[in-house]
Short mmCIF file of C-alpha atoms in Angstrom, two decimals:
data_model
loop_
_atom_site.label_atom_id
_atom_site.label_comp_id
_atom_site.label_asym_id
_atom_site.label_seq_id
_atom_site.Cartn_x
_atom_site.Cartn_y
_atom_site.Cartn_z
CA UNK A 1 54.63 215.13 -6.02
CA UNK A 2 50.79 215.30 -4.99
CA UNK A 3 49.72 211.66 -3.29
CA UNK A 4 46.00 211.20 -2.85
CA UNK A 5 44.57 208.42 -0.80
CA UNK A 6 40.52 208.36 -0.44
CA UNK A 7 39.00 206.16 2.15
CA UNK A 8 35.36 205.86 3.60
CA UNK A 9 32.62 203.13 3.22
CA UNK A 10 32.80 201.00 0.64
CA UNK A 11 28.71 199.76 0.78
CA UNK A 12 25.90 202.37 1.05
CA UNK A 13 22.23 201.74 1.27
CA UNK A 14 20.11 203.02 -0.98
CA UNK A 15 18.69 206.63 -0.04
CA UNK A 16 21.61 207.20 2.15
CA UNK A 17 24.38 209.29 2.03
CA UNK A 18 27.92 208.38 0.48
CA UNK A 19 30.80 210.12 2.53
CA UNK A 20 34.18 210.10 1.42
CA UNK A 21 37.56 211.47 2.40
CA UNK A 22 40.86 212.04 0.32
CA UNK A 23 43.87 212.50 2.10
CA UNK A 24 46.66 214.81 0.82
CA UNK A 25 50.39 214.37 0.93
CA UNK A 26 53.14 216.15 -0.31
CA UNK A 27 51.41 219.41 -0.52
CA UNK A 28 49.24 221.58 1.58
CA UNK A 29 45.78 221.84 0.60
CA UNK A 30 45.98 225.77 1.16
CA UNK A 31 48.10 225.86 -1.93
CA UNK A 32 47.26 227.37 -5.28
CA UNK A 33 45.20 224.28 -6.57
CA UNK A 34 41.57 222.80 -6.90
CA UNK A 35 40.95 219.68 -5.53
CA UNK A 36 38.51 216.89 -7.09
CA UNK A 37 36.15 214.35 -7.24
CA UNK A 38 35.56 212.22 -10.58
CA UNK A 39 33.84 208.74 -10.41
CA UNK A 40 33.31 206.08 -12.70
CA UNK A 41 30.48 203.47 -12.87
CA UNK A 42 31.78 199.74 -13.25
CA UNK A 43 32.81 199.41 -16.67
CA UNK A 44 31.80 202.63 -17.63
CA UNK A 45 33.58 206.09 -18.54
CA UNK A 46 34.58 208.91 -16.09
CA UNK A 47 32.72 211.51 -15.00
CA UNK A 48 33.74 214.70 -13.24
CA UNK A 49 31.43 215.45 -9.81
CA UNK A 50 33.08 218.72 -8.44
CA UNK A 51 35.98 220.75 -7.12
CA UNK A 52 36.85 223.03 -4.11
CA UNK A 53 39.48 225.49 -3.85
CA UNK A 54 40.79 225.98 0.16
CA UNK A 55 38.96 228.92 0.11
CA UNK A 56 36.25 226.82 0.30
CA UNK A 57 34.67 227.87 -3.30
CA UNK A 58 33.52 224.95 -4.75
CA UNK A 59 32.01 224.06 -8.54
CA UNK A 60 29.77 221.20 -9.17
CA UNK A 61 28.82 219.04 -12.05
CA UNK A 62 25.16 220.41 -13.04
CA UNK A 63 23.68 216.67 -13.08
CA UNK A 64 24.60 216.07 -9.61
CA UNK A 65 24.65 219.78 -7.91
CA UNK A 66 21.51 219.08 -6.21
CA UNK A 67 22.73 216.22 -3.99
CA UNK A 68 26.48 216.89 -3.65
CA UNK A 69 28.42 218.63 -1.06
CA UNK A 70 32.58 219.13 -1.56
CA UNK A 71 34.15 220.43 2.01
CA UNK A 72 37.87 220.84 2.87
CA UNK A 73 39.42 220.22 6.46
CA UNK A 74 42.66 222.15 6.36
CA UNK A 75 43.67 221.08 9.86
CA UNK A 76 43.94 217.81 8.66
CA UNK A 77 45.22 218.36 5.08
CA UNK A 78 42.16 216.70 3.21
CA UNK A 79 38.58 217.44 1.50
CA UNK A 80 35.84 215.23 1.41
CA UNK A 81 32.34 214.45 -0.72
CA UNK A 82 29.54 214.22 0.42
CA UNK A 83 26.19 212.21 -1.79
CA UNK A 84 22.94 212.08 -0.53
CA UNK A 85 19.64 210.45 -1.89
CA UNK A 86 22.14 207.51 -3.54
CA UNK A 87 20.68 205.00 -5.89
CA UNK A 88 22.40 201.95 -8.04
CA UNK A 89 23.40 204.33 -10.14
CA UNK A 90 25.42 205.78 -7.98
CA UNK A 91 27.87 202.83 -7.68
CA UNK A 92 31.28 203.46 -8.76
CA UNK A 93 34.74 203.95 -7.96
CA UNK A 94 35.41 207.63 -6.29
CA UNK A 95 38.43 208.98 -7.33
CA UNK A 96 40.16 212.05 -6.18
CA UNK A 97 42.54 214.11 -8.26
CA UNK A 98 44.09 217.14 -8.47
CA UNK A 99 44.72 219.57 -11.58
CA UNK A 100 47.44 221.26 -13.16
CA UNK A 101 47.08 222.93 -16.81
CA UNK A 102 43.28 222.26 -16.62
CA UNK A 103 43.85 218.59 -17.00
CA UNK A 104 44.15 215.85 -13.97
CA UNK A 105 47.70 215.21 -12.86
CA UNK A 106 47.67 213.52 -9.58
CA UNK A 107 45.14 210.57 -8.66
CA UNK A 108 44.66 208.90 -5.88
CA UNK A 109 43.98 204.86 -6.36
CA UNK A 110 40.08 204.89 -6.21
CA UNK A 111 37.25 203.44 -3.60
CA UNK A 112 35.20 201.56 -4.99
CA UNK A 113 31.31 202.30 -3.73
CA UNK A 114 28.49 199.90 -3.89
CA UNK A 115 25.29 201.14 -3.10
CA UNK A 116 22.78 198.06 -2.10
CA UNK A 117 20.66 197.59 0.77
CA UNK B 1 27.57 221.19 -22.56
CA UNK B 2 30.57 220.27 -24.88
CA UNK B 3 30.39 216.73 -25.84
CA UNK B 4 33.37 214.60 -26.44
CA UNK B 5 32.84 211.72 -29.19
CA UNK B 6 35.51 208.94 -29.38
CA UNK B 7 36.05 206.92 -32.29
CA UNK B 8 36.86 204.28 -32.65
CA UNK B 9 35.49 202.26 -29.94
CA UNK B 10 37.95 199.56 -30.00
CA UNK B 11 41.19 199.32 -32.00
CA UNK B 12 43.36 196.40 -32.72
CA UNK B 13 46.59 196.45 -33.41
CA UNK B 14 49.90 194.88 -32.94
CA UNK B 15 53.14 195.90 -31.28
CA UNK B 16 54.89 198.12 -33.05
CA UNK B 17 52.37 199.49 -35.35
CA UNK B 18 50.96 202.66 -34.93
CA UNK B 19 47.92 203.88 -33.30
CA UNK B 20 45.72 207.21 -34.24
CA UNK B 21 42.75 207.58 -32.04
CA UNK B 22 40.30 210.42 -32.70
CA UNK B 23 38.16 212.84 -30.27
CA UNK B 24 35.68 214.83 -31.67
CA UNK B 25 33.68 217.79 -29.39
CA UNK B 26 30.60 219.19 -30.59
CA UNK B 27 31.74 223.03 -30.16
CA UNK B 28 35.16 224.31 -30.43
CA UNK B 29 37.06 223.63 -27.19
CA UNK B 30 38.15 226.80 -25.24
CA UNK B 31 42.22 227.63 -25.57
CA UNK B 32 43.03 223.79 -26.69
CA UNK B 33 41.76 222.60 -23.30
CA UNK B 34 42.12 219.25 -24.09
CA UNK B 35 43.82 216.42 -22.28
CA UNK B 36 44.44 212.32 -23.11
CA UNK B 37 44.75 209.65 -20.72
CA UNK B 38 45.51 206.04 -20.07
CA UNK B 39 43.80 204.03 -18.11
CA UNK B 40 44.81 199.86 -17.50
CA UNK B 41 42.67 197.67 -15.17
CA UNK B 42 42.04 198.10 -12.02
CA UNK B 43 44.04 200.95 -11.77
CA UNK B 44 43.50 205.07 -11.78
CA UNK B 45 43.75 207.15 -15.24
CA UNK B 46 46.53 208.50 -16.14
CA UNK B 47 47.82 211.59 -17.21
CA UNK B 48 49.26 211.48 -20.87
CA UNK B 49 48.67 214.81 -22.88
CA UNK B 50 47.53 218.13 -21.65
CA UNK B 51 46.88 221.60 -23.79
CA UNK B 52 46.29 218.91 -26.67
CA UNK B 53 49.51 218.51 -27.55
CA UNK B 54 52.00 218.76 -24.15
CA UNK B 55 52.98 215.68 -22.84
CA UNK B 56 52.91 215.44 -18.91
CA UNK B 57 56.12 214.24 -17.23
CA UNK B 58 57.45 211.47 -17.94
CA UNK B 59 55.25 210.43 -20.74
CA UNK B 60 57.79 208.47 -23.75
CA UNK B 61 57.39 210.60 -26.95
CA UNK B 62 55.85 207.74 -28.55
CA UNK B 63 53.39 209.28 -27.44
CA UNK B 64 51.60 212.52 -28.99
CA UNK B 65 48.90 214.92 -29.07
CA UNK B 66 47.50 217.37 -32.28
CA UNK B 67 44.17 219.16 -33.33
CA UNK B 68 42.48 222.28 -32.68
CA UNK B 69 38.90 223.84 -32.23
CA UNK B 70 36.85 220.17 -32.38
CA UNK B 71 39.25 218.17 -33.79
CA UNK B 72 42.02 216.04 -31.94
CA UNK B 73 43.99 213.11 -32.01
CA UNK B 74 46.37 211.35 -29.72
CA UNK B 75 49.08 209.19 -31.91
CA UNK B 76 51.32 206.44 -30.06
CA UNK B 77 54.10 205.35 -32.33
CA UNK B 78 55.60 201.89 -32.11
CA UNK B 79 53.47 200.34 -29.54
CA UNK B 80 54.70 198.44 -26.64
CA UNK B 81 52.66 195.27 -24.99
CA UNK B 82 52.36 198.49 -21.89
CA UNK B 83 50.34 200.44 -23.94
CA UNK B 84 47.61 198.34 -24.84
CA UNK B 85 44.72 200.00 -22.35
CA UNK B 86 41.37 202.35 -22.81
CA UNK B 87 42.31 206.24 -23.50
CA UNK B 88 39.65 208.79 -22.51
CA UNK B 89 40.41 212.36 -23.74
CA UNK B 90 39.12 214.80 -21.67
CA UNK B 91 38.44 218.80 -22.41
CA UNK B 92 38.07 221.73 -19.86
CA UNK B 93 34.91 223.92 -20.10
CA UNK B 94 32.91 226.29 -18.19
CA UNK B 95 30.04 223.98 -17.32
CA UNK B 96 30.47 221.09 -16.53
CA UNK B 97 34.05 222.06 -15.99
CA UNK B 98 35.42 218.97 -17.23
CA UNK B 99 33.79 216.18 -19.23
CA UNK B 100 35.27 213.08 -20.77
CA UNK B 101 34.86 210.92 -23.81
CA UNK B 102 33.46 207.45 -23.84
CA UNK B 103 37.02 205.81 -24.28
CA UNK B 104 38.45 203.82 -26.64
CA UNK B 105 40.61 200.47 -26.01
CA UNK B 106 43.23 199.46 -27.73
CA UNK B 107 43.21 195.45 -27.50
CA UNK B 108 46.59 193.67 -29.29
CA UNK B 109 45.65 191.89 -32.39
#
């Protein structure tokens, strides 16, 4: 069983950049398996923001490719996202997750992210 | 872009009836690509149906999953006070590589 656990700031000022870290346990990030960032807005739906394999390929949502950067520490079993230019609309909780069948199996609890100066 | 439509957007129903919610893309989804999950307050989704129709591990069969090409459905039989939450279905694509619905909650009656 996959546990995720993401941690990082939990306030960001606007134009900055949101960093975030998941930390993965019970499997090695080298195995066979994309790892991912979804988000959702306060009260709002979910929406997927990218994945990287340990390889270090990575695919992005189109609406946010231009700002976001996916890496993956394997030292440290964990991957990270990075956000830059934030606005309000950026404010949500950050989820990471991992698939399996092309669906999301294994979530980690969520960060929530305010961005306000 | 496929585009997942939900309907409807809030359901009410009591224990132990049944609930049929819908999910409608806008172009066929690739290989049945298309997942279902839960999601209570406060706390992450979770995993209920994958493939359209599989249930993940230790999902109750009340629980179910049908359609093809546009048209699915997730069906939870004899509801329990546990299941009352918002359900997102979810399909895999090639761009954005996954994409979700707008949700619809089931509130008790």
């Amino acid at each position: 069983q996959v546990q995720l656990q993401e941690s990082g700031p939990g306030l960001v000022k606007p134009s900055g950049t949101l960093s975030l870290t998941c930390a993965v346990s019970g499997d090695s990030i080298t195995s066979h398996r994309w790892w991912t960032w979804v988000r959702q807005p306060p009260g709002k739906g979910l929406e997927w923001i990218g994945e990287i394999y340990h390889s270090g390929s990575t695919n992005y949502n189109p609406s946010l490719k231009s700002r976001v950067t996916i890496s993956v520490d394997k030292p440290r079993n964990q991957f990270s996202l990075r956000l830059t230019s934030v606005t309000a609309a950026d404010t949500a909780v950050y989820y990471c997750a991992n698939p399996s069948e092309m669906a999301l199996l294994w979530w980690g609890q969520g960060i929530l992210v305010t961005v306000s100066s | 872009e496929i585009v997942l439509t939900q309907s409807p957007g809030t359901l009410s129903l009591s224990p132990g009836e049944t609930a049929t919610l819908s999910c409608r893309a806008s172009q066929s989804v690739s290989n049945n690509y298309l997942a279902w999950y839960q999601q209570k307050p406060g706390q992450a989704p979770r995993l209920l149906i994958y493939g359209a129709s599989s249930r993940a591990t230790g999902i109750p069969d009340r629980f179910s999953g049908s359609g093809s090409g546009t048209d699915f459905s997730l069906t939870i039989s004899r509801l329990e006070p546990e299941d009352f939450a918002v359900y997102y279905c979810q399909q895999y694509d090639s761009s954005p590589l996954y994409s979700f619905g707008q949700g619809t909650k089931l509130e008790i009656k």
